[in-house]
Amino acid sequence: MKEKGILIVVSGFSGSGKGTLMKELLTRYPQTYALSISATTRAPREGEMDGREYFFVSKDDFEKMIAKGELIEYAKYVENYYGTPREYVEKMMEEGRDVILEIEIQGALNVKKLFPDTLLLFVTPPGADELKRRLVGRGTETMDVIESRMKRACEEAQGMENYDYLIVNDDLDECVRQMHAVIQGEHLRSSRNREFIEEIREDLERLKGEE
Ligand code: ADP
Ligand code: 5GP
């Protein structure tokens, strides 16, 4: 049987480049990773498609999903709800894919509580000025919304130490390589390879007995 995939949470300030990074990682390693698609009550941005970036749902439908237990976690972020549908995540992990949840910090901590061996990665730009430049440069939000997101970034910065690794997104190519390396390294953790350890111990005992 194929080894079960790892659950990975990627958080980071809005505008730090998470979306860009995820797209690149999935293009390079389409068989290794699966990106969970969240449900949200926020309106689609130009170019976003229902079922691709998000499942865009009404507040009513979102509340029904919560009531039916269809979400692993959910959180409110700057006036809108965001949540992770359970079914896809569980299926992909069973199939051996490493599943990435690109979610904000409250959701990240809730997932960690539910699944303690989740790998938590925090993506940051090299500096605060660069964050604002990227948010403005993306051109998808009004200045008001950008200000709210910059304020939210101040709050999120207080929780950075809760993450296992900081991924600095300066050069995109280098950043993708680093993220892949960190995740691959995580597979080698001894606590994730208990079965292998048991097996080799038994085999060693058996060989010793045959001498
Ligand atoms: P997030 O998903 O974290 O909100 P995005 O992926 O939308 O962020 O990126 C925000 C903006 O920054 C986009 O315009 C994107 O093209 C740009 N960007 C992303 N990564 C880099 C990078 N390494 N260097 C310069 N600009 C970047
Ligand atoms: P955006 O509106 O820029 O797409 O996302 C806003 C924030 O919501 C980002 O920090 C993003 O990571 C987070 N987010 C997206 N989906 C989910 C989710 O399913 N759960 C939680 N908790 N946060 C999410």
Coordinates of N, CA and C and ligand atoms in Angstrom, one line a residue:
M1 N 0.8 -1.2 0.0 CA 0.0 0.0 0.0 C 0.9 1.3 0.0
K2 N 0.4 2.3 -0.7 CA 1.1 3.5 -0.8 C 1.1 4.2 0.6
E3 N 2.2 4.9 0.9 CA 2.2 5.7 2.2 C 1.2 6.8 2.1
K4 N 0.6 7.0 3.3 CA -0.4 8.1 3.3 C 0.3 9.5 3.2
G5 N -0.4 10.4 2.5 CA 0.2 11.7 2.4 C 0.2 12.5 3.6
I6 N 1.0 13.6 3.6 CA 1.2 14.5 4.7 C 0.2 15.7 4.6
L7 N -0.3 16.1 5.7 CA -1.2 17.3 5.6 C -0.3 18.6 5.9
I8 N -0.4 19.5 5.0 CA 0.5 20.7 5.1 C -0.4 22.0 5.1
V9 N -0.2 22.8 6.0 CA -0.9 24.1 6.0 C 0.1 25.2 5.6
V10 N -0.3 26.0 4.6 CA 0.5 27.1 4.2 C -0.3 28.4 4.5
S11 N 0.3 29.2 5.4 CA -0.3 30.5 5.7 C 0.6 31.6 5.4
G12 N 0.2 32.8 5.5 CA 1.1 33.9 5.2 C 0.2 35.2 4.9
F13 N 0.8 36.3 5.1 CA 0.1 37.6 4.8 C -0.5 37.6 3.5
S14 N -1.7 38.2 3.4 CA -2.3 38.4 2.1 C -1.4 39.2 1.2
G15 N -1.0 38.7 0.0 CA -0.1 39.4 -0.8 C 1.3 38.9 -0.7
S16 N 1.6 37.9 0.2 CA 2.9 37.4 0.3 C 3.3 36.5 -0.9
G17 N 2.3 36.1 -1.6 CA 2.7 35.3 -2.8 C 2.3 33.8 -2.7
K18 N 1.4 33.5 -1.7 CA 1.0 32.1 -1.5 C 0.4 31.5 -2.8
G19 N -0.6 32.2 -3.3 CA -1.3 31.7 -4.5 C -0.3 31.4 -5.7
T20 N 0.6 32.4 -5.9 CA 1.6 32.3 -7.0 C 2.5 31.0 -6.7
L21 N 2.9 30.9 -5.5 CA 3.8 29.8 -5.1 C 3.1 28.5 -5.2
M22 N 1.8 28.4 -4.8 CA 1.1 27.1 -4.9 C 0.9 26.7 -6.4
K23 N 0.6 27.7 -7.2 CA 0.4 27.4 -8.6 C 1.7 26.8 -9.2
E24 N 2.9 27.4 -8.9 CA 4.2 26.9 -9.4 C 4.5 25.5 -8.8
L25 N 4.3 25.3 -7.5 CA 4.6 24.0 -6.9 C 3.8 22.9 -7.6
L26 N 2.5 23.2 -7.8 CA 1.6 22.2 -8.4 C 1.9 21.9 -9.9
T27 N 2.4 23.0 -10.6 CA 2.8 22.8 -12.0 C 4.1 21.9 -12.0
R28 N 5.0 22.1 -11.1 CA 6.2 21.3 -11.1 C 6.0 19.9 -10.6
Y29 N 5.2 19.7 -9.6 CA 5.0 18.4 -9.0 C 3.5 18.0 -9.0
P30 N 2.9 17.8 -10.1 CA 1.4 17.6 -10.1 C 1.0 16.3 -9.5
Q31 N 1.9 15.3 -9.5 CA 1.6 14.0 -8.9 C 1.8 13.9 -7.4
T32 N 2.6 14.8 -6.9 CA 3.0 14.8 -5.5 C 2.0 15.5 -4.6
Y33 N 1.5 16.6 -5.1 CA 0.7 17.5 -4.2 C -0.7 17.6 -4.7
A34 N -1.6 17.8 -3.7 CA -3.0 18.2 -4.1 C -3.3 19.4 -3.3
L35 N -3.9 20.4 -3.9 CA -4.3 21.7 -3.2 C -5.8 21.6 -2.9
S36 N -6.1 21.8 -1.6 CA -7.5 21.8 -1.2 C -8.2 23.1 -1.7
I37 N -9.4 22.9 -2.2 CA -10.1 24.1 -2.7 C -11.1 24.5 -1.6
S38 N -11.0 25.7 -1.0 CA -11.9 26.1 0.1 C -13.2 26.6 -0.4
A39 N -14.2 26.6 0.5 CA -15.4 27.3 0.2 C -15.3 28.7 0.8
T40 N -15.9 29.7 0.2 CA -15.8 31.1 0.7 C -17.1 31.8 0.4
T41 N -17.4 32.8 1.3 CA -18.6 33.7 1.0 C -18.1 35.0 0.3
R42 N -16.8 35.1 0.1 CA -16.4 36.3 -0.6 C -16.7 36.2 -2.1
A43 N -16.8 37.4 -2.7 CA -17.1 37.4 -4.2 C -15.9 37.1 -5.0
P44 N -16.1 36.4 -6.1 CA -14.9 36.0 -7.0 C -14.2 37.3 -7.5
R45 N -12.9 37.2 -7.5 CA -12.1 38.3 -8.2 C -12.1 38.1 -9.7
E46 N -11.8 39.1 -10.4 CA -11.8 38.9 -11.9 C -10.8 37.8 -12.2
G47 N -11.2 36.9 -13.1 CA -10.4 35.8 -13.5 C -10.5 34.5 -12.6
E48 N -11.2 34.7 -11.4 CA -11.4 33.5 -10.6 C -12.6 32.7 -11.1
M49 N -12.5 31.4 -10.9 CA -13.6 30.5 -11.4 C -14.1 29.7 -10.3
D50 N -15.4 29.5 -10.2 CA -16.0 28.7 -9.2 C -15.5 27.2 -9.3
G51 N -15.0 26.6 -8.2 CA -14.5 25.3 -8.3 C -13.0 25.2 -8.6
R52 N -12.4 26.3 -9.0 CA -11.0 26.3 -9.3 C -10.2 27.0 -8.2
E53 N -10.4 28.3 -8.0 CA -9.7 29.0 -6.9 C -10.5 28.7 -5.6
Y54 N -11.8 28.8 -5.6 CA -12.7 28.6 -4.5 C -14.0 28.0 -4.9
F55 N -14.8 27.4 -4.0 CA -16.2 27.2 -4.2 C -16.9 28.5 -3.6
F56 N -17.4 29.3 -4.5 CA -18.0 30.5 -4.0 C -19.5 30.2 -3.6
V57 N -19.8 30.4 -2.4 CA -21.1 30.1 -1.9 C -21.7 31.2 -1.1
S58 N -23.1 31.2 -0.9 CA -23.8 32.2 -0.1 C -23.5 31.9 1.4
K59 N -23.8 32.9 2.2 CA -23.7 32.7 3.6 C -24.5 31.6 4.1
D60 N -25.7 31.5 3.6 CA -26.7 30.4 3.9 C -26.1 29.0 3.7
D61 N -25.6 28.9 2.4 CA -25.0 27.6 2.1 C -23.8 27.3 2.9
F62 N -23.0 28.3 3.3 CA -21.8 28.1 4.1 C -22.2 27.6 5.5
E63 N -23.3 28.2 6.0 CA -23.8 27.8 7.3 C -24.3 26.3 7.3
K64 N -24.9 25.9 6.2 CA -25.4 24.6 6.0 C -24.2 23.6 6.0
M65 N -23.1 24.0 5.3 CA -21.9 23.1 5.2 C -21.4 22.9 6.7
I66 N -21.4 24.0 7.5 CA -20.9 23.9 8.8 C -21.8 22.9 9.6
A67 N -23.1 23.1 9.5 CA -24.1 22.3 10.3 C -24.0 20.8 9.9
K68 N -23.7 20.5 8.6 CA -23.6 19.1 8.2 C -22.2 18.5 8.5
G69 N -21.3 19.3 9.1 CA -20.0 18.7 9.4 C -19.1 18.5 8.2
E70 N -19.4 19.3 7.1 CA -18.7 19.1 5.9 C -17.3 19.8 5.8
L71 N -17.1 20.6 6.8 CA -15.8 21.4 6.8 C -14.9 20.9 7.9
I72 N -13.6 20.8 7.6 CA -12.6 20.4 8.6 C -12.5 21.6 9.6
E73 N -12.4 22.8 9.1 CA -12.3 24.0 9.9 C -12.9 25.1 9.1
Y74 N -13.2 26.2 9.8 CA -13.6 27.5 9.0 C -13.2 28.7 9.9
A75 N -13.1 29.8 9.3 CA -12.8 31.0 10.0 C -13.4 32.2 9.3
K76 N -13.5 33.3 10.0 CA -13.9 34.6 9.4 C -12.7 35.4 9.2
Y77 N -12.5 35.9 8.0 CA -11.4 36.7 7.6 C -11.8 38.0 6.9
V78 N -11.6 39.2 7.5 CA -12.0 40.4 7.0 C -13.4 40.3 6.3
E79 N -14.4 40.1 7.2 CA -15.8 40.1 6.8 C -16.4 38.9 6.0
N80 N -15.5 38.0 5.7 CA -16.0 36.8 4.9 C -15.6 35.5 5.6
Y81 N -16.4 34.5 5.3 CA -16.1 33.2 5.8 C -15.3 32.3 4.8
Y82 N -14.4 31.5 5.3 CA -13.6 30.6 4.5 C -13.6 29.3 5.2
G83 N -13.7 28.2 4.5 CA -13.6 26.9 5.2 C -13.1 25.8 4.3
T84 N -12.6 24.7 4.9 CA -11.9 23.6 4.1 C -12.9 22.4 4.1
P85 N -13.3 22.1 2.9 CA -14.2 20.8 2.7 C -13.4 19.6 3.1
R86 N -14.0 18.7 3.8 CA -13.4 17.5 4.4 C -13.1 16.4 3.4
E87 N -14.0 16.2 2.5 CA -14.0 15.0 1.7 C -12.8 14.9 0.8
Y88 N -12.5 15.9 0.1 CA -11.4 15.9 -0.9 C -10.0 15.7 -0.2
V89 N -9.9 16.4 1.0 CA -8.6 16.3 1.7 C -8.4 14.9 2.2
E90 N -9.4 14.2 2.7 CA -9.2 12.8 3.2 C -8.9 11.9 2.1
K91 N -9.7 12.1 0.9 CA -9.5 11.2 -0.2 C -8.1 11.3 -0.8
M92 N -7.6 12.5 -1.0 CA -6.2 12.7 -1.5 C -5.1 12.2 -0.6
M93 N -5.3 12.3 0.7 CA -4.3 11.8 1.6 C -4.3 10.3 1.6
E94 N -5.4 9.7 1.5 CA -5.5 8.2 1.4 C -4.8 7.7 0.2
E95 N -4.9 8.6 -0.9 CA -4.2 8.2 -2.2 C -2.7 8.4 -2.2
G96 N -2.2 9.0 -1.1 CA -0.8 9.2 -0.9 C -0.3 10.6 -1.4
R97 N -1.2 11.5 -1.7 CA -0.8 12.8 -2.0 C -0.5 13.6 -0.8
D98 N 0.4 14.5 -0.8 CA 0.6 15.5 0.2 C -0.4 16.6 -0.1
V99 N -1.3 16.9 0.9 CA -2.4 17.8 0.7 C -2.1 19.2 1.3
I100 N -2.2 20.2 0.5 CA -1.9 21.6 1.0 C -3.2 22.3 1.3
L101 N -3.3 22.9 2.5 CA -4.4 23.8 2.8 C -3.8 25.2 2.8
E102 N -4.2 26.1 2.0 CA -3.7 27.5 2.0 C -4.7 28.3 2.8
I103 N -4.5 28.4 4.1 CA -5.5 29.0 5.0 C -4.9 30.0 6.0
E104 N -5.7 30.8 6.6 CA -5.2 31.8 7.5 C -4.9 31.1 8.9
I105 N -4.4 32.0 9.8 CA -3.8 31.5 11.0 C -4.7 30.8 12.0
Q106 N -5.9 31.3 12.1 CA -6.9 30.7 13.1 C -7.2 29.3 12.6
G107 N -7.5 29.2 11.3 CA -7.7 27.9 10.7 C -6.6 26.9 10.9
A108 N -5.3 27.5 10.7 CA -4.1 26.7 10.8 C -4.0 26.0 12.2
L109 N -4.3 26.9 13.2 CA -4.1 26.4 14.6 C -5.2 25.3 14.9
N110 N -6.4 25.5 14.3 CA -7.5 24.5 14.5 C -7.1 23.2 13.9
V111 N -6.6 23.3 12.7 CA -6.2 22.0 12.0 C -5.1 21.3 12.8
K112 N -4.1 22.1 13.3 CA -3.0 21.5 14.1 C -3.6 20.8 15.3
K113 N -4.6 21.4 15.9 CA -5.2 20.7 17.1 C -5.9 19.4 16.7
L114 N -6.6 19.4 15.6 CA -7.3 18.2 15.1 C -6.3 17.1 14.7
F115 N -5.3 17.6 13.9 CA -4.3 16.6 13.3 C -2.9 17.1 13.7
P116 N -2.4 16.6 14.9 CA -1.2 17.2 15.4 C 0.0 17.0 14.5
D117 N 0.0 16.0 13.6 CA 1.2 15.9 12.8 C 1.2 16.7 11.5
T118 N 0.3 17.7 11.5 CA 0.3 18.7 10.3 C 1.5 19.5 10.3
L119 N 2.1 19.7 9.1 CA 3.3 20.5 8.9 C 2.8 22.0 8.6
L120 N 3.3 22.9 9.5 CA 2.8 24.3 9.3 C 3.9 25.2 8.7
L121 N 3.6 25.7 7.5 CA 4.6 26.6 6.8 C 4.0 28.0 6.8
F122 N 4.9 29.0 7.0 CA 4.4 30.4 6.9 C 5.2 31.1 5.8
V123 N 4.5 31.6 4.9 CA 5.1 32.3 3.7 C 5.1 33.8 4.0
T124 N 6.3 34.4 3.9 CA 6.4 35.9 4.1 C 7.2 36.5 3.0
P125 N 6.9 37.8 2.6 CA 7.8 38.5 1.7 C 9.0 38.9 2.4
P126 N 10.1 39.4 1.7 CA 11.3 39.7 2.4 C 11.1 40.9 3.4
G127 N 10.1 41.7 3.2 CA 9.9 42.9 4.1 C 8.5 43.4 4.0
A128 N 8.1 44.3 5.0 CA 6.8 44.9 5.0 C 6.5 45.8 3.8
D129 N 7.4 46.6 3.4 CA 7.2 47.5 2.2 C 6.9 46.7 1.0
E130 N 7.6 45.6 0.9 CA 7.4 44.7 -0.3 C 6.0 44.1 -0.3
L131 N 5.5 43.8 0.9 CA 4.2 43.3 1.0 C 3.1 44.3 0.5
K132 N 3.3 45.5 0.9 CA 2.3 46.5 0.5 C 2.5 46.7 -1.0
R133 N 3.7 46.7 -1.5 CA 3.9 46.9 -3.0 C 3.2 45.8 -3.7
R134 N 3.3 44.5 -3.2 CA 2.7 43.4 -3.9 C 1.1 43.5 -3.9
L135 N 0.6 43.9 -2.7 CA -0.9 44.0 -2.6 C -1.4 45.1 -3.5
V136 N -0.7 46.2 -3.6 CA -1.1 47.3 -4.5 C -0.9 46.9 -5.9
G137 N 0.2 46.3 -6.2 CA 0.6 45.9 -7.5 C -0.4 44.8 -8.1
R138 N -0.9 44.0 -7.2 CA -1.9 43.0 -7.7 C -3.1 43.6 -8.3
G139 N -3.5 44.8 -7.7 CA -4.6 45.5 -8.3 C -5.9 44.9 -8.2
T140 N -6.1 44.0 -7.2 CA -7.4 43.3 -7.1 C -8.3 43.9 -6.0
E141 N -7.7 44.7 -5.1 CA -8.5 45.2 -4.0 C -8.5 46.7 -4.0
T142 N -9.5 47.3 -3.3 CA -9.5 48.8 -3.1 C -8.5 49.1 -2.1
M143 N -8.1 50.4 -2.0 CA -7.2 50.8 -0.9 C -7.7 50.5 0.5
D144 N -9.0 50.6 0.7 CA -9.6 50.3 2.0 C -9.4 48.9 2.4
V145 N -9.6 48.0 1.4 CA -9.4 46.5 1.7 C -7.9 46.3 1.9
I146 N -7.1 46.9 1.1 CA -5.6 46.8 1.3 C -5.2 47.2 2.7
E147 N -5.8 48.3 3.2 CA -5.4 48.7 4.6 C -5.9 47.7 5.6
S148 N -7.1 47.1 5.4 CA -7.6 46.1 6.3 C -6.6 44.9 6.3
R149 N -6.2 44.5 5.1 CA -5.3 43.4 5.0 C -3.9 43.6 5.6
M150 N -3.5 44.9 5.5 CA -2.2 45.2 6.2 C -2.3 45.2 7.7
K151 N -3.5 45.6 8.2 CA -3.7 45.6 9.6 C -3.8 44.1 10.1
R152 N -4.5 43.3 9.3 CA -4.6 41.9 9.6 C -3.2 41.2 9.6
A153 N -2.3 41.7 8.7 CA -0.9 41.2 8.7 C -0.2 41.4 10.0
C154 N -0.5 42.6 10.6 CA 0.2 42.9 11.9 C -0.3 41.9 12.9
E155 N -1.6 41.5 13.0 CA -2.0 40.5 13.9 C -1.4 39.2 13.6
E156 N -1.4 38.8 12.3 CA -0.9 37.5 11.9 C 0.6 37.3 12.3
A157 N 1.3 38.5 12.2 CA 2.8 38.4 12.5 C 3.0 37.9 13.9
Q158 N 2.0 38.2 14.8 CA 2.2 37.7 16.2 C 2.1 36.2 16.3
G159 N 1.6 35.5 15.3 CA 1.5 34.1 15.4 C 2.6 33.3 14.6
M160 N 3.6 34.0 14.1 CA 4.5 33.3 13.2 C 5.3 32.2 13.8
E161 N 5.6 32.4 15.2 CA 6.4 31.4 15.9 C 5.6 30.0 16.0
N162 N 4.3 30.0 15.8 CA 3.6 28.8 15.9 C 3.8 27.8 14.7
Y163 N 4.5 28.4 13.7 CA 4.7 27.6 12.5 C 6.0 26.8 12.5
D164 N 6.1 25.7 11.8 CA 7.3 24.9 11.8 C 8.4 25.6 11.1
Y165 N 8.1 26.2 9.9 CA 9.1 26.8 9.0 C 8.6 28.1 8.5
L166 N 9.6 29.0 8.3 CA 9.3 30.3 7.6 C 9.8 30.1 6.2
I167 N 9.0 30.5 5.2 CA 9.4 30.4 3.9 C 9.4 31.8 3.3
V168 N 10.6 32.4 3.0 CA 10.7 33.8 2.6 C 10.6 33.8 1.0
N169 N 9.5 34.4 0.6 CA 9.3 34.4 -0.9 C 9.9 35.7 -1.5
D170 N 11.2 35.6 -1.8 CA 11.9 36.7 -2.4 C 12.0 36.3 -3.9
D171 N 12.9 35.4 -4.2 CA 13.0 34.9 -5.6 C 12.0 33.7 -5.6
L172 N 11.1 33.8 -6.5 CA 10.0 32.7 -6.6 C 10.6 31.3 -6.8
D173 N 11.5 31.2 -7.8 CA 12.0 29.9 -8.1 C 12.7 29.3 -6.9
E174 N 13.5 30.0 -6.2 CA 14.3 29.6 -5.0 C 13.2 29.1 -3.9
C175 N 12.2 29.9 -3.8 CA 11.2 29.7 -2.8 C 10.4 28.4 -3.0
V176 N 10.1 28.1 -4.3 CA 9.4 26.8 -4.6 C 10.3 25.7 -4.3
R177 N 11.6 25.8 -4.6 CA 12.6 24.7 -4.3 C 12.7 24.5 -2.8
Q178 N 12.7 25.6 -2.1 CA 12.8 25.5 -0.6 C 11.6 24.8 0.0
M179 N 10.5 25.2 -0.5 CA 9.2 24.6 0.0 C 9.2 23.1 -0.2
H180 N 9.5 22.7 -1.5 CA 9.5 21.3 -1.8 C 10.5 20.5 -1.0
A181 N 11.7 21.1 -0.7 CA 12.7 20.4 0.0 C 12.3 20.2 1.5
V182 N 11.6 21.2 2.1 CA 11.2 21.2 3.4 C 10.1 20.0 3.6
I183 N 9.2 20.0 2.6 CA 8.2 18.9 2.7 C 8.8 17.5 2.5
Q184 N 9.7 17.4 1.5 CA 10.3 16.1 1.3 C 11.1 15.7 2.6
G185 N 11.8 16.6 3.2 CA 12.5 16.4 4.5 C 11.5 15.8 5.5
E186 N 10.3 16.4 5.6 CA 9.3 16.0 6.6 C 9.0 14.6 6.4
H187 N 9.0 14.0 5.2 CA 8.7 12.6 5.0 C 9.7 11.7 5.7
L188 N 10.9 12.2 5.9 CA 12.0 11.4 6.5 C 12.0 11.4 8.0
R189 N 11.1 12.2 8.6 CA 11.1 12.3 10.1 C 10.8 10.9 10.7
S190 N 11.6 10.5 11.7 CA 11.5 9.2 12.2 C 10.1 8.9 12.7
S191 N 9.4 9.9 13.3 CA 8.1 9.7 13.9 C 7.1 9.4 12.8
R192 N 7.4 9.7 11.5 CA 6.5 9.4 10.4 C 6.8 8.0 9.8
N193 N 7.8 7.4 10.3 CA 8.3 6.1 9.7 C 8.3 5.0 10.7
R194 N 7.3 5.0 11.6 CA 7.3 4.0 12.6 C 7.2 2.5 12.1
E195 N 6.4 2.4 11.0 CA 6.3 1.0 10.4 C 7.6 0.5 9.9
F196 N 8.4 1.4 9.2 CA 9.7 1.0 8.7 C 10.6 0.5 9.8
I197 N 10.5 1.3 10.9 CA 11.4 1.0 12.1 C 11.1 -0.3 12.6
E198 N 9.8 -0.6 12.8 CA 9.3 -1.9 13.4 C 9.8 -3.0 12.5
E199 N 9.6 -2.8 11.2 CA 9.9 -3.9 10.2 C 11.4 -4.2 10.2
I200 N 12.3 -3.2 10.2 CA 13.7 -3.5 10.1 C 14.2 -4.1 11.5
R201 N 13.5 -3.7 12.6 CA 13.9 -4.3 13.9 C 13.6 -5.7 13.9
E202 N 12.4 -6.1 13.4 CA 12.0 -7.5 13.3 C 13.0 -8.3 12.4
D203 N 13.3 -7.7 11.2 CA 14.1 -8.4 10.3 C 15.5 -8.6 10.9
L204 N 16.0 -7.6 11.6 CA 17.4 -7.7 12.2 C 17.4 -8.8 13.3
E205 N 16.3 -8.9 14.1 CA 16.2 -9.9 15.1 C 16.2 -11.3 14.4
R206 N 15.4 -11.4 13.3 CA 15.3 -12.7 12.6 C 16.7 -13.1 12.1
L207 N 17.4 -12.2 11.5 CA 18.7 -12.6 10.9 C 19.7 -13.0 12.0
K208 N 19.6 -12.3 13.2 CA 20.4 -12.6 14.3 C 20.2 -14.1 14.7
G209 N 18.9 -14.4 14.8 CA 18.5 -15.7 15.2 C 19.0 -16.8 14.2
E210 N 19.2 -16.5 13.0 CA 19.6 -17.5 12.0 C 21.1 -17.8 12.0
E211 N 21.8 -16.9 12.7 CA 23.3 -17.1 12.7 C 23.7 -18.4 13.3
Ligands
ADP1 P1 -1.4 35.8 -1.8 O1 -2.0 34.5 -2.5 O2 -0.4 35.4 -0.7 O3 -2.4 36.8 -1.4 P2 -0.4 36.4 -4.5 O4 0.1 35.1 -5.0 O5 -1.7 36.9 -5.1 O6 -0.4 36.5 -2.9 O7 0.7 37.5 -4.8 C1 0.6 38.9 -4.6 C2 1.3 39.7 -5.7 O8 2.7 39.5 -5.6 C3 0.9 39.2 -7.1 O9 0.7 40.3 -7.9 C4 2.1 38.3 -7.5 O10 2.3 38.3 -8.9 C5 3.2 39.0 -6.8 N1 4.3 38.1 -6.4 C6 4.2 36.8 -5.9 N2 5.4 36.3 -5.7 C7 6.4 37.2 -6.0 C8 7.8 37.3 -5.9 N3 8.6 36.3 -5.5 N4 8.4 38.4 -6.3 C9 7.6 39.5 -6.8 N5 6.3 39.5 -6.8 C10 5.6 38.4 -6.4
5GP2 P1 -8.3 35.7 -0.2 O1 -9.6 36.4 0.0 O2 -7.1 36.6 -0.4 O3 -8.4 34.6 -1.3 O4 -8.0 34.9 1.2 C1 -8.0 35.5 2.4 C2 -7.4 34.7 3.5 O5 -8.3 33.5 3.7 C3 -6.0 34.1 3.1 O6 -5.2 34.3 4.2 C4 -6.3 32.6 2.9 O7 -5.2 31.9 3.2 C5 -7.5 32.4 3.8 N1 -8.2 31.2 3.5 C6 -8.5 30.7 2.3 N2 -9.3 29.6 2.4 C7 -9.4 29.3 3.7 C8 -10.0 28.2 4.5 O8 -10.6 27.3 3.9 N3 -10.0 28.3 5.8 C9 -9.4 29.4 6.5 N4 -9.3 29.3 7.8 N5 -8.7 30.4 5.8 C10 -8.8 30.3 4.4

